[in-house]
Amino acid sequence: MDIQNIAVSDSLAQDDALTELVNSRSIVLQDEIPNATAKAEWDKQVDARGRPLLILALRDSFAGESTKTFAPVELEPHYDQHLRERLRGMHGAMLRVGQSRARIAGLYSDIREWLATVQPPVLIDEYEVRLNEELSGPYSMPALSIRRGNRSIEVQPIAIWVVGAQGRVDIVGPTDRRILVDDGQAWQIVTDDFQRYSLPLDANVFRQAINFLLA
Amino acid sequence: MNPLDEILQSYNTTRDALRMAQRVVQQNIPGAITDRHSFFGQTVQENESRLQTAQEELDTTVVLSLVAAFERLLRNHVMQELDQQLTCANEVHRGIRTQVNHDVEFWRIADDLVAVFVTVSANVRGQARQMVEFRDWVAHGKRWKSVPEAPSTNVIPVYAHRILSDFLRSAGVI
């Protein structure tokens, strides 16, 4: 099943020519986004020189998302192959964002469990941050704030396209930070020891890192 | 001895110095900051922001150093291989060898140099290419608008060391 839900924003709908252009390429979207849960929305913006730009936002039901900017000329039939390649890239990026969100949610679930009994106790809040990477465009990911007394640390997603890893989340304290990487199998904490590079992240390692950063 | 170790060791030392500076700034240790330091007379927030920027700059420039050393090691290794393989029985042979060695200096690292080492896994070769792409972005002035776009991947310094070292070991360079 391919993408079924392709919408046009109110601001774009006021521009008949551009609306007709994006509608004429819906069949290409359906070809290249083989995902029945995906939704696409075209929007219109204007660049610094006053030229129109088309913004395509893809989302699926697994919280994957990808947003990219297109020049109207890229949607002309002459550039069919180019458009298809960009759409395939966006589809892959959307899936990757959704998968990473699930991996990060798993990490946060572990963190909540590891900190449930820690003494002195900590308060945990979850909030959303916006990231922007070349392959996906802007997207949202959850972050954590961990507070003990008047000190707090943030668990912040940094990137999901990392050389040698599947994603990076930093634990940022008032004076220092620790880097967590997703190696595709499990989360690791990066060490200073360049003979070993990283250690598997578990309750003890995480609590040590938190206690150090909150000290 | 892995020549990349020295670079990462210096990186670790500099990063620790930044951490210590951050503690000094935050704890406002009397006498630690004098009028000879750029931190003098600045707010804690301003100094924290400067240190954060310095840390980010350090994280990118260390990758530049690691890739530069990696590139030199690979080129030297190829030249040594050529010296061993090419006979030098006469002036013409010597001329050929000199010219081939000269040409190696102009091989493009991502496309030519890395590709030669087919015994290194395709995955590690791909990661080394991504590192070179990142290095190029840093080296060509990442903040300037004339630089096309940021590389598609984030690089962690310790992982850069690991990947480039893995490559050099698999290639028999170290």
mmCIF file of C-alpha atoms in Angstrom:
data_model
loop_
_atom_site.group_PDB
_atom_site.id
_atom_site.type_symbol
_atom_site.label_atom_id
_atom_site.label_comp_id
_atom_site.label_asym_id
_atom_site.label_seq_id
_atom_site.Cartn_x
_atom_site.Cartn_y
_atom_site.Cartn_z
ATOM 1 C CA MET A 1 0.000 0.000 0.000
ATOM 2 C CA ASP A 2 1.344 3.408 -0.878
ATOM 3 C CA ILE A 3 0.764 6.789 0.682
ATOM 4 C CA GLN A 4 -2.914 7.801 0.549
ATOM 5 C CA ASN A 5 -3.088 11.022 2.468
ATOM 6 C CA ILE A 6 -1.565 13.913 0.515
ATOM 7 C CA ALA A 7 -2.667 17.349 1.671
ATOM 8 C CA VAL A 8 -2.029 20.924 0.667
ATOM 9 C CA SER A 9 -1.747 23.718 3.267
ATOM 10 C CA ASP A 10 -4.150 26.670 3.247
ATOM 11 C CA SER A 11 -1.423 29.076 2.154
ATOM 12 C CA LEU A 12 -0.419 26.868 -0.765
ATOM 13 C CA ALA A 13 -4.056 26.304 -1.748
ATOM 14 C CA GLN A 14 -4.303 30.029 -2.502
ATOM 15 C CA ASP A 15 -1.717 29.622 -5.254
ATOM 16 C CA ASP A 16 -3.505 27.807 -8.083
ATOM 17 C CA ALA A 17 -0.442 27.224 -10.250
ATOM 18 C CA LEU A 18 1.683 25.694 -7.490
ATOM 19 C CA THR A 19 -1.261 23.650 -6.194
ATOM 20 C CA GLU A 20 -1.783 22.229 -9.656
ATOM 21 C CA LEU A 21 1.938 21.488 -9.885
ATOM 22 C CA VAL A 22 2.055 19.510 -6.612
ATOM 23 C CA ASN A 23 -1.191 17.708 -7.419
ATOM 24 C CA SER A 24 0.243 16.684 -10.781
ATOM 25 C CA ARG A 25 3.092 14.907 -8.934
ATOM 26 C CA SER A 26 0.921 12.992 -6.467
ATOM 27 C CA ILE A 27 1.375 9.830 -8.488
ATOM 28 C CA VAL A 28 5.154 10.119 -7.978
ATOM 29 C CA LEU A 29 4.644 10.420 -4.215
ATOM 30 C CA GLN A 30 2.440 7.349 -4.270
ATOM 31 C CA ASP A 31 5.126 5.460 -6.215
ATOM 32 C CA GLU A 32 8.015 6.449 -4.004
ATOM 33 C CA ILE A 33 6.395 6.431 -0.563
ATOM 34 C CA PRO A 34 5.178 2.832 -0.296
ATOM 35 C CA ASN A 35 3.730 3.371 3.149
ATOM 36 C CA ALA A 36 -0.008 3.322 3.832
ATOM 37 C CA THR A 37 0.410 5.016 7.237
ATOM 38 C CA ALA A 38 2.315 7.970 5.810
ATOM 39 C CA LYS A 39 0.838 11.430 5.431
ATOM 40 C CA ALA A 40 2.248 14.157 3.257
ATOM 41 C CA GLU A 41 1.574 17.865 3.382
ATOM 42 C CA TRP A 42 2.773 20.428 0.879
ATOM 43 C CA ASP A 43 3.252 23.977 2.088
ATOM 44 C CA LYS A 44 4.516 27.151 0.507
ATOM 45 C CA GLN A 45 7.204 29.547 1.693
ATOM 46 C CA VAL A 46 9.119 32.370 0.113
ATOM 47 C CA ASP A 47 12.917 32.583 0.048
ATOM 48 C CA ALA A 48 15.026 35.663 0.833
ATOM 49 C CA ARG A 49 14.661 36.867 -2.757
ATOM 50 C CA GLY A 50 10.899 36.497 -2.762
ATOM 51 C CA ARG A 51 10.865 33.293 -4.826
ATOM 52 C CA PRO A 52 8.340 30.608 -3.905
ATOM 53 C CA LEU A 53 9.517 27.394 -2.297
ATOM 54 C CA LEU A 54 7.560 24.217 -1.683
ATOM 55 C CA ILE A 55 7.899 22.451 1.664
ATOM 56 C CA LEU A 56 7.032 18.768 1.838
ATOM 57 C CA ALA A 57 6.452 17.284 5.306
ATOM 58 C CA LEU A 58 6.158 13.503 5.596
ATOM 59 C CA ARG A 59 4.902 11.793 8.740
ATOM 60 C CA ASP A 60 3.892 8.262 9.571
ATOM 61 C CA SER A 61 2.032 6.610 12.412
ATOM 62 C CA PHE A 62 5.309 5.524 14.045
ATOM 63 C CA ALA A 63 6.295 9.182 14.712
ATOM 64 C CA GLY A 64 8.700 9.186 11.802
ATOM 65 C CA GLU A 65 9.018 12.503 10.020
ATOM 66 C CA SER A 66 11.011 14.225 7.337
ATOM 67 C CA THR A 67 10.665 17.748 5.970
ATOM 68 C CA LYS A 68 12.411 19.078 2.897
ATOM 69 C CA THR A 69 12.323 22.163 0.731
ATOM 70 C CA PHE A 70 11.838 21.967 -3.035
ATOM 71 C CA ALA A 71 12.164 24.578 -5.728
ATOM 72 C CA PRO A 72 9.028 24.413 -7.920
ATOM 73 C CA VAL A 73 11.191 23.528 -10.916
ATOM 74 C CA GLU A 74 12.129 20.252 -9.197
ATOM 75 C CA LEU A 75 8.538 19.097 -9.625
ATOM 76 C CA GLU A 76 8.474 19.601 -13.351
ATOM 77 C CA PRO A 77 8.261 16.366 -15.380
ATOM 78 C CA HIS A 78 11.737 16.974 -16.800
ATOM 79 C CA TYR A 79 13.204 16.341 -13.337
ATOM 80 C CA ASP A 80 11.150 13.241 -12.621
ATOM 81 C CA GLN A 81 14.153 11.048 -11.697
ATOM 82 C CA HIS A 82 15.614 13.724 -9.437
ATOM 83 C CA LEU A 83 12.283 14.134 -7.631
ATOM 84 C CA ARG A 84 11.939 10.387 -7.173
ATOM 85 C CA GLU A 85 15.423 10.154 -5.666
ATOM 86 C CA ARG A 86 14.690 12.955 -3.208
ATOM 87 C CA LEU A 87 11.400 11.349 -2.205
ATOM 88 C CA ARG A 88 13.068 7.974 -1.683
ATOM 89 C CA GLY A 89 15.633 9.716 0.539
ATOM 90 C CA MET A 90 12.874 11.389 2.525
ATOM 91 C CA HIS A 91 11.013 8.117 2.935
ATOM 92 C CA GLY A 92 14.153 6.395 4.258
ATOM 93 C CA ALA A 93 14.830 9.309 6.599
ATOM 94 C CA MET A 94 11.248 9.283 7.906
ATOM 95 C CA LEU A 95 11.538 5.575 8.731
ATOM 96 C CA ARG A 96 14.895 6.136 10.412
ATOM 97 C CA VAL A 97 13.515 8.958 12.561
ATOM 98 C CA GLY A 98 10.621 6.729 13.667
ATOM 99 C CA GLN A 99 12.953 3.842 14.488
ATOM 100 C CA SER A 100 15.287 6.131 16.413
ATOM 101 C CA ARG A 101 12.403 7.579 18.354
ATOM 102 C CA ALA A 102 11.464 4.067 19.429
ATOM 103 C CA ARG A 103 15.085 3.307 20.397
ATOM 104 C CA ILE A 104 15.293 6.526 22.417
ATOM 105 C CA ALA A 105 11.952 5.786 24.084
ATOM 106 C CA GLY A 106 13.407 2.407 25.107
ATOM 107 C CA LEU A 107 16.456 4.139 26.555
ATOM 108 C CA TYR A 108 14.277 6.556 28.531
ATOM 109 C CA SER A 109 12.207 3.703 29.837
ATOM 110 C CA ASP A 110 15.399 2.056 31.121
ATOM 111 C CA ILE A 111 16.561 5.357 32.636
ATOM 112 C CA ARG A 112 13.277 5.808 34.512
ATOM 113 C CA GLU A 113 13.584 2.277 35.851
ATOM 114 C CA TRP A 114 17.237 2.757 36.846
ATOM 115 C CA LEU A 115 16.455 5.994 38.654
ATOM 116 C CA ALA A 116 13.281 4.830 40.363
ATOM 117 C CA THR A 117 15.118 3.750 43.494
ATOM 118 C CA VAL A 118 18.149 6.022 43.366
ATOM 119 C CA GLN A 119 18.980 7.997 46.538
ATOM 120 C CA PRO A 120 18.704 10.912 46.951
ATOM 121 C CA PRO A 121 15.678 10.748 44.656
ATOM 122 C CA VAL A 122 15.463 12.646 41.372
ATOM 123 C CA LEU A 123 12.585 14.209 39.453
ATOM 124 C CA ILE A 124 12.259 13.396 35.757
ATOM 125 C CA ASP A 125 10.447 15.501 33.144
ATOM 126 C CA GLU A 126 10.110 14.652 29.476
ATOM 127 C CA TYR A 127 9.859 17.269 26.746
ATOM 128 C CA GLU A 128 10.318 17.554 23.002
ATOM 129 C CA VAL A 129 13.302 19.099 21.221
ATOM 130 C CA ARG A 130 13.685 19.926 17.535
ATOM 131 C CA LEU A 131 16.716 18.566 15.700
ATOM 132 C CA ASN A 132 17.715 19.249 12.132
ATOM 133 C CA GLU A 133 19.855 16.868 10.128
ATOM 134 C CA GLU A 134 20.856 16.936 6.503
ATOM 135 C CA LEU A 135 19.174 13.672 5.540
ATOM 136 C CA SER A 136 15.820 14.255 7.256
ATOM 137 C CA GLY A 137 15.379 17.997 7.688
ATOM 138 C CA PRO A 138 13.849 19.141 10.994
ATOM 139 C CA TYR A 139 12.249 16.575 13.287
ATOM 140 C CA SER A 140 11.211 16.173 16.932
ATOM 141 C CA MET A 141 12.681 13.862 19.549
ATOM 142 C CA PRO A 142 11.972 13.512 23.260
ATOM 143 C CA ALA A 143 14.490 14.738 25.837
ATOM 144 C CA LEU A 144 14.643 14.275 29.615
ATOM 145 C CA SER A 145 15.330 16.690 32.413
ATOM 146 C CA ILE A 146 16.581 15.018 35.597
ATOM 147 C CA ARG A 147 16.563 17.206 38.714
ATOM 148 C CA ARG A 148 17.929 16.711 42.189
ATOM 149 C CA GLY A 149 17.520 19.721 44.463
ATOM 150 C CA ASN A 150 18.606 22.822 42.578
ATOM 151 C CA ARG A 151 20.822 20.927 40.125
ATOM 152 C CA SER A 152 19.648 19.368 36.912
ATOM 153 C CA ILE A 153 20.977 17.494 33.925
ATOM 154 C CA GLU A 154 19.470 17.075 30.486
ATOM 155 C CA VAL A 155 19.369 13.897 28.438
ATOM 156 C CA GLN A 156 19.368 15.325 24.933
ATOM 157 C CA PRO A 157 19.257 13.590 21.559
ATOM 158 C CA ILE A 158 22.015 15.059 19.382
ATOM 159 C CA ALA A 159 21.881 13.156 16.091
ATOM 160 C CA ILE A 160 20.641 9.930 14.581
ATOM 161 C CA TRP A 161 23.095 9.922 11.685
ATOM 162 C CA VAL A 162 26.443 9.283 13.372
ATOM 163 C CA VAL A 163 29.524 7.756 11.766
ATOM 164 C CA GLY A 164 29.992 4.323 13.333
ATOM 165 C CA ALA A 165 26.741 4.374 15.339
ATOM 166 C CA GLN A 166 22.974 4.513 14.960
ATOM 167 C CA GLY A 167 22.426 7.595 17.080
ATOM 168 C CA ARG A 168 23.789 9.849 19.786
ATOM 169 C CA VAL A 169 22.237 11.115 23.010
ATOM 170 C CA ASP A 170 24.203 13.332 25.408
ATOM 171 C CA ILE A 171 23.778 13.576 29.161
ATOM 172 C CA VAL A 172 24.550 17.223 29.806
ATOM 173 C CA GLY A 173 25.401 18.374 33.315
ATOM 174 C CA PRO A 174 26.254 21.828 34.627
ATOM 175 C CA THR A 175 29.979 21.407 33.969
ATOM 176 C CA ASP A 176 30.345 18.276 31.895
ATOM 177 C CA ARG A 177 28.631 15.830 29.601
ATOM 178 C CA ARG A 178 28.627 12.143 28.769
ATOM 179 C CA ILE A 179 27.967 10.747 25.309
ATOM 180 C CA LEU A 180 25.668 7.771 24.747
ATOM 181 C CA VAL A 181 25.652 6.003 21.388
ATOM 182 C CA ASP A 182 23.273 3.474 19.953
ATOM 183 C CA ASP A 183 25.419 0.804 18.320
ATOM 184 C CA GLY A 184 22.405 -0.831 16.717
ATOM 185 C CA GLN A 185 22.212 -3.535 19.383
ATOM 186 C CA ALA A 186 22.327 -1.584 22.623
ATOM 187 C CA TRP A 187 23.201 1.790 24.106
ATOM 188 C CA GLN A 188 26.840 2.385 25.000
ATOM 189 C CA ILE A 189 28.508 5.122 27.003
ATOM 190 C CA VAL A 190 31.592 6.614 25.350
ATOM 191 C CA THR A 191 34.703 6.484 27.530
ATOM 192 C CA ASP A 192 37.949 8.440 27.522
ATOM 193 C CA ASP A 193 39.854 5.201 27.150
ATOM 194 C CA PHE A 194 40.723 4.923 23.473
ATOM 195 C CA GLN A 195 41.708 1.317 23.833
ATOM 196 C CA ARG A 196 38.107 0.496 24.706
ATOM 197 C CA TYR A 197 36.078 3.443 23.385
ATOM 198 C CA SER A 198 32.748 2.572 25.016
ATOM 199 C CA LEU A 199 31.060 0.512 27.710
ATOM 200 C CA PRO A 200 27.611 -1.088 27.621
ATOM 201 C CA LEU A 201 25.139 1.174 29.369
ATOM 202 C CA ASP A 202 23.498 -0.401 32.379
ATOM 203 C CA ALA A 203 21.970 0.769 35.648
ATOM 204 C CA ASN A 204 25.305 1.049 37.477
ATOM 205 C CA VAL A 205 27.116 2.873 34.696
ATOM 206 C CA PHE A 206 24.220 5.273 34.250
ATOM 207 C CA ARG A 207 23.863 5.988 37.972
ATOM 208 C CA GLN A 208 27.603 6.666 38.223
ATOM 209 C CA ALA A 209 27.380 9.111 35.335
ATOM 210 C CA ILE A 210 24.365 10.863 36.858
ATOM 211 C CA ASN A 211 25.926 11.110 40.294
ATOM 212 C CA PHE A 212 29.109 12.527 38.790
ATOM 213 C CA LEU A 213 27.249 15.099 36.697
ATOM 214 C CA LEU A 214 24.942 16.125 39.545
ATOM 215 C CA ALA A 215 27.769 16.363 42.100
ATOM 216 C CA MET B 1 52.269 2.460 18.522
ATOM 217 C CA ASN B 2 49.265 3.981 16.810
ATOM 218 C CA PRO B 3 50.178 7.515 15.650
ATOM 219 C CA LEU B 4 46.541 8.561 16.123
ATOM 220 C CA ASP B 5 46.783 7.885 19.884
ATOM 221 C CA GLU B 6 48.890 10.974 20.413
ATOM 222 C CA ILE B 7 46.260 13.188 18.797
ATOM 223 C CA LEU B 8 43.444 11.774 20.884
ATOM 224 C CA GLN B 9 45.560 12.031 24.025
ATOM 225 C CA SER B 10 46.087 15.729 23.348
ATOM 226 C CA TYR B 11 42.375 16.085 22.676
ATOM 227 C CA ASN B 12 41.554 14.451 26.014
ATOM 228 C CA THR B 13 43.983 16.768 27.802
ATOM 229 C CA THR B 14 42.543 19.889 26.178
ATOM 230 C CA ARG B 15 38.984 18.765 26.840
ATOM 231 C CA ASP B 16 39.840 18.138 30.509
ATOM 232 C CA ALA B 17 41.349 21.623 30.679
ATOM 233 C CA LEU B 18 38.070 23.036 29.367
ATOM 234 C CA ARG B 19 36.149 21.043 31.981
ATOM 235 C CA MET B 20 38.391 22.421 34.704
ATOM 236 C CA ALA B 21 37.946 25.942 33.365
ATOM 237 C CA GLN B 22 34.186 25.439 33.432
ATOM 238 C CA ARG B 23 34.330 24.448 37.105
ATOM 239 C CA VAL B 24 36.488 27.484 37.873
ATOM 240 C CA VAL B 25 34.004 29.745 36.106
ATOM 241 C CA GLN B 26 30.951 28.219 37.775
ATOM 242 C CA GLN B 27 32.389 28.051 41.256
ATOM 243 C CA ASN B 28 33.910 31.524 40.910
ATOM 244 C CA ILE B 29 37.130 30.434 42.640
ATOM 245 C CA PRO B 30 38.837 33.576 44.025
ATOM 246 C CA GLY B 31 42.036 34.535 42.230
ATOM 247 C CA ALA B 32 41.744 31.788 39.630
ATOM 248 C CA ILE B 33 40.695 34.227 36.902
ATOM 249 C CA THR B 34 42.947 37.261 36.584
ATOM 250 C CA ASP B 35 42.958 40.236 34.232
ATOM 251 C CA ARG B 36 45.299 38.258 31.979
ATOM 252 C CA HIS B 37 42.498 35.795 31.128
ATOM 253 C CA SER B 38 39.819 36.428 28.527
ATOM 254 C CA PHE B 39 37.242 35.301 31.123
ATOM 255 C CA PHE B 40 38.033 38.283 33.333
ATOM 256 C CA GLY B 41 35.139 40.680 33.885
ATOM 257 C CA GLN B 42 32.647 38.510 31.950
ATOM 258 C CA THR B 43 29.457 37.043 33.330
ATOM 259 C CA VAL B 44 29.297 33.361 34.219
ATOM 260 C CA GLN B 45 26.804 32.833 31.366
ATOM 261 C CA GLU B 46 29.084 34.558 28.852
ATOM 262 C CA ASN B 47 32.069 32.471 29.951
ATOM 263 C CA GLU B 48 30.038 29.248 29.902
ATOM 264 C CA SER B 49 28.920 30.051 26.398
ATOM 265 C CA ARG B 50 32.521 30.675 25.301
ATOM 266 C CA LEU B 51 33.643 27.386 26.811
ATOM 267 C CA GLN B 52 30.798 25.534 25.114
ATOM 268 C CA THR B 53 31.783 27.039 21.772
ATOM 269 C CA ALA B 54 35.417 26.127 22.402
ATOM 270 C CA GLN B 55 34.407 22.540 23.187
ATOM 271 C CA GLU B 56 32.444 22.260 19.944
ATOM 272 C CA GLU B 57 35.341 23.741 18.003
ATOM 273 C CA LEU B 58 37.718 21.266 19.645
ATOM 274 C CA ASP B 59 35.444 18.336 18.798
ATOM 275 C CA THR B 60 35.510 19.218 15.116
ATOM 276 C CA THR B 61 39.154 20.199 14.774
ATOM 277 C CA VAL B 62 40.354 16.984 16.407
ATOM 278 C CA VAL B 63 38.617 15.073 13.619
ATOM 279 C CA LEU B 64 40.471 17.262 11.153
ATOM 280 C CA SER B 65 43.778 16.333 12.819
ATOM 281 C CA LEU B 66 42.914 12.634 12.955
ATOM 282 C CA VAL B 67 41.946 12.511 9.286
ATOM 283 C CA ALA B 68 45.045 14.480 8.254
ATOM 284 C CA ALA B 69 47.292 12.000 10.074
ATOM 285 C CA PHE B 70 45.301 9.074 8.666
ATOM 286 C CA GLU B 71 45.711 10.420 5.137
ATOM 287 C CA ARG B 72 49.475 10.895 5.537
ATOM 288 C CA LEU B 73 49.891 7.364 6.890
ATOM 289 C CA LEU B 74 47.942 5.898 3.973
ATOM 290 C CA ARG B 75 49.894 7.822 1.335
ATOM 291 C CA ASN B 76 53.225 6.887 2.922
ATOM 292 C CA HIS B 77 52.148 3.267 3.073
ATOM 293 C CA VAL B 78 51.197 3.205 -0.615
ATOM 294 C CA MET B 79 54.526 4.790 -1.520
ATOM 295 C CA GLN B 80 56.425 2.204 0.513
ATOM 296 C CA GLU B 81 54.496 -0.565 -1.220
ATOM 297 C CA LEU B 82 55.362 0.929 -4.597
ATOM 298 C CA ASP B 83 59.024 1.203 -3.662
ATOM 299 C CA GLN B 84 59.054 -2.481 -2.858
ATOM 300 C CA GLN B 85 57.139 -3.520 -5.971
ATOM 301 C CA LEU B 86 58.742 -1.364 -8.631
ATOM 302 C CA THR B 87 62.207 -2.410 -9.744
ATOM 303 C CA CYS B 88 64.887 0.205 -10.051
ATOM 304 C CA ALA B 89 67.289 -1.440 -12.478
ATOM 305 C CA ASN B 90 67.939 1.638 -14.563
ATOM 306 C CA GLU B 91 67.278 5.357 -14.903
ATOM 307 C CA VAL B 92 63.941 4.805 -16.653
ATOM 308 C CA HIS B 93 62.713 2.561 -13.822
ATOM 309 C CA ARG B 94 63.816 5.135 -11.279
ATOM 310 C CA GLY B 95 62.014 7.849 -13.229
ATOM 311 C CA ILE B 96 58.841 5.765 -13.361
ATOM 312 C CA ARG B 97 59.004 5.120 -9.637
ATOM 313 C CA THR B 98 59.526 8.785 -8.834
ATOM 314 C CA GLN B 99 56.636 9.778 -11.078
ATOM 315 C CA VAL B 100 54.285 7.153 -9.612
ATOM 316 C CA ASN B 101 55.184 8.220 -6.073
ATOM 317 C CA HIS B 102 54.515 11.808 -7.099
ATOM 318 C CA ASP B 103 51.123 10.816 -8.505
ATOM 319 C CA VAL B 104 50.098 9.166 -5.223
ATOM 320 C CA GLU B 105 50.184 12.597 -3.604
ATOM 321 C CA PHE B 106 47.370 13.629 -5.931
ATOM 322 C CA TRP B 107 45.081 10.670 -5.383
ATOM 323 C CA ARG B 108 41.809 11.866 -3.925
ATOM 324 C CA ILE B 109 41.597 10.409 -0.463
ATOM 325 C CA ALA B 110 37.904 9.472 -0.422
ATOM 326 C CA ASP B 111 37.683 8.113 -3.955
ATOM 327 C CA ASP B 112 41.138 6.735 -4.724
ATOM 328 C CA LEU B 113 43.236 6.258 -1.626
ATOM 329 C CA VAL B 114 40.647 4.616 0.615
ATOM 330 C CA ALA B 115 39.374 2.492 -2.277
ATOM 331 C CA VAL B 116 42.763 0.827 -2.803
ATOM 332 C CA PHE B 117 42.550 -1.006 0.494
ATOM 333 C CA VAL B 118 40.057 -3.665 -0.502
ATOM 334 C CA THR B 119 41.019 -5.877 2.429
ATOM 335 C CA VAL B 120 39.381 -3.363 4.764
ATOM 336 C CA SER B 121 35.671 -4.064 5.181
ATOM 337 C CA ALA B 122 33.360 -2.036 2.979
ATOM 338 C CA ASN B 123 31.646 -0.748 6.116
ATOM 339 C CA VAL B 124 34.851 0.691 7.592
ATOM 340 C CA ARG B 125 35.862 2.126 4.208
ATOM 341 C CA GLY B 126 32.462 3.824 3.990
ATOM 342 C CA GLN B 127 32.830 5.240 7.480
ATOM 343 C CA ALA B 128 36.338 6.502 6.668
ATOM 344 C CA ARG B 129 34.904 8.277 3.607
ATOM 345 C CA GLN B 130 32.253 9.905 5.791
ATOM 346 C CA MET B 131 35.019 11.078 8.100
ATOM 347 C CA VAL B 132 36.859 12.624 5.152
ATOM 348 C CA GLU B 133 33.635 14.363 4.113
ATOM 349 C CA PHE B 134 33.330 15.754 7.636
ATOM 350 C CA ARG B 135 36.998 16.836 7.591
ATOM 351 C CA ASP B 136 36.455 18.664 4.294
ATOM 352 C CA TRP B 137 33.472 20.505 5.740
ATOM 353 C CA VAL B 138 35.514 21.620 8.757
ATOM 354 C CA ALA B 139 38.625 22.449 6.736
ATOM 355 C CA HIS B 140 36.712 24.544 4.220
ATOM 356 C CA GLY B 141 35.172 26.796 6.841
ATOM 357 C CA LYS B 142 31.997 25.227 8.125
ATOM 358 C CA ARG B 143 30.351 28.491 9.100
ATOM 359 C CA TRP B 144 30.792 30.279 5.825
ATOM 360 C CA LYS B 145 27.835 30.512 3.535
ATOM 361 C CA SER B 146 29.959 29.592 0.527
ATOM 362 C CA VAL B 147 30.465 26.129 1.997
ATOM 363 C CA PRO B 148 27.704 23.995 0.439
ATOM 364 C CA GLU B 149 26.128 22.124 3.308
ATOM 365 C CA ALA B 150 26.911 20.302 6.497
ATOM 366 C CA PRO B 151 27.880 16.654 6.144
ATOM 367 C CA SER B 152 25.042 14.239 6.634
ATOM 368 C CA THR B 153 26.628 12.618 9.642
ATOM 369 C CA ASN B 154 27.730 13.575 13.111
ATOM 370 C CA VAL B 155 31.237 12.522 14.197
ATOM 371 C CA ILE B 156 32.256 11.680 17.765
ATOM 372 C CA PRO B 157 36.031 12.202 18.230
ATOM 373 C CA VAL B 158 36.620 8.934 20.075
ATOM 374 C CA TYR B 159 34.709 7.049 17.384
ATOM 375 C CA ALA B 160 36.714 8.824 14.678
ATOM 376 C CA HIS B 161 39.852 7.479 16.335
ATOM 377 C CA ARG B 162 38.353 3.981 16.538
ATOM 378 C CA ILE B 163 37.202 3.845 12.919
ATOM 379 C CA LEU B 164 40.396 5.286 11.433
ATOM 380 C CA SER B 165 42.519 3.013 13.648
ATOM 381 C CA ASP B 166 40.450 -0.012 12.604
ATOM 382 C CA PHE B 167 41.047 0.953 8.985
ATOM 383 C CA LEU B 168 44.818 1.330 9.473
ATOM 384 C CA ARG B 169 45.049 -2.014 11.279
ATOM 385 C CA SER B 170 42.984 -3.861 8.669
ATOM 386 C CA ALA B 171 45.067 -2.301 5.909
ATOM 387 C CA GLY B 172 48.298 -3.396 7.583
ATOM 388 C CA VAL B 173 49.487 0.189 7.945
ATOM 389 C CA ILE B 174 49.946 -0.006 11.724
#
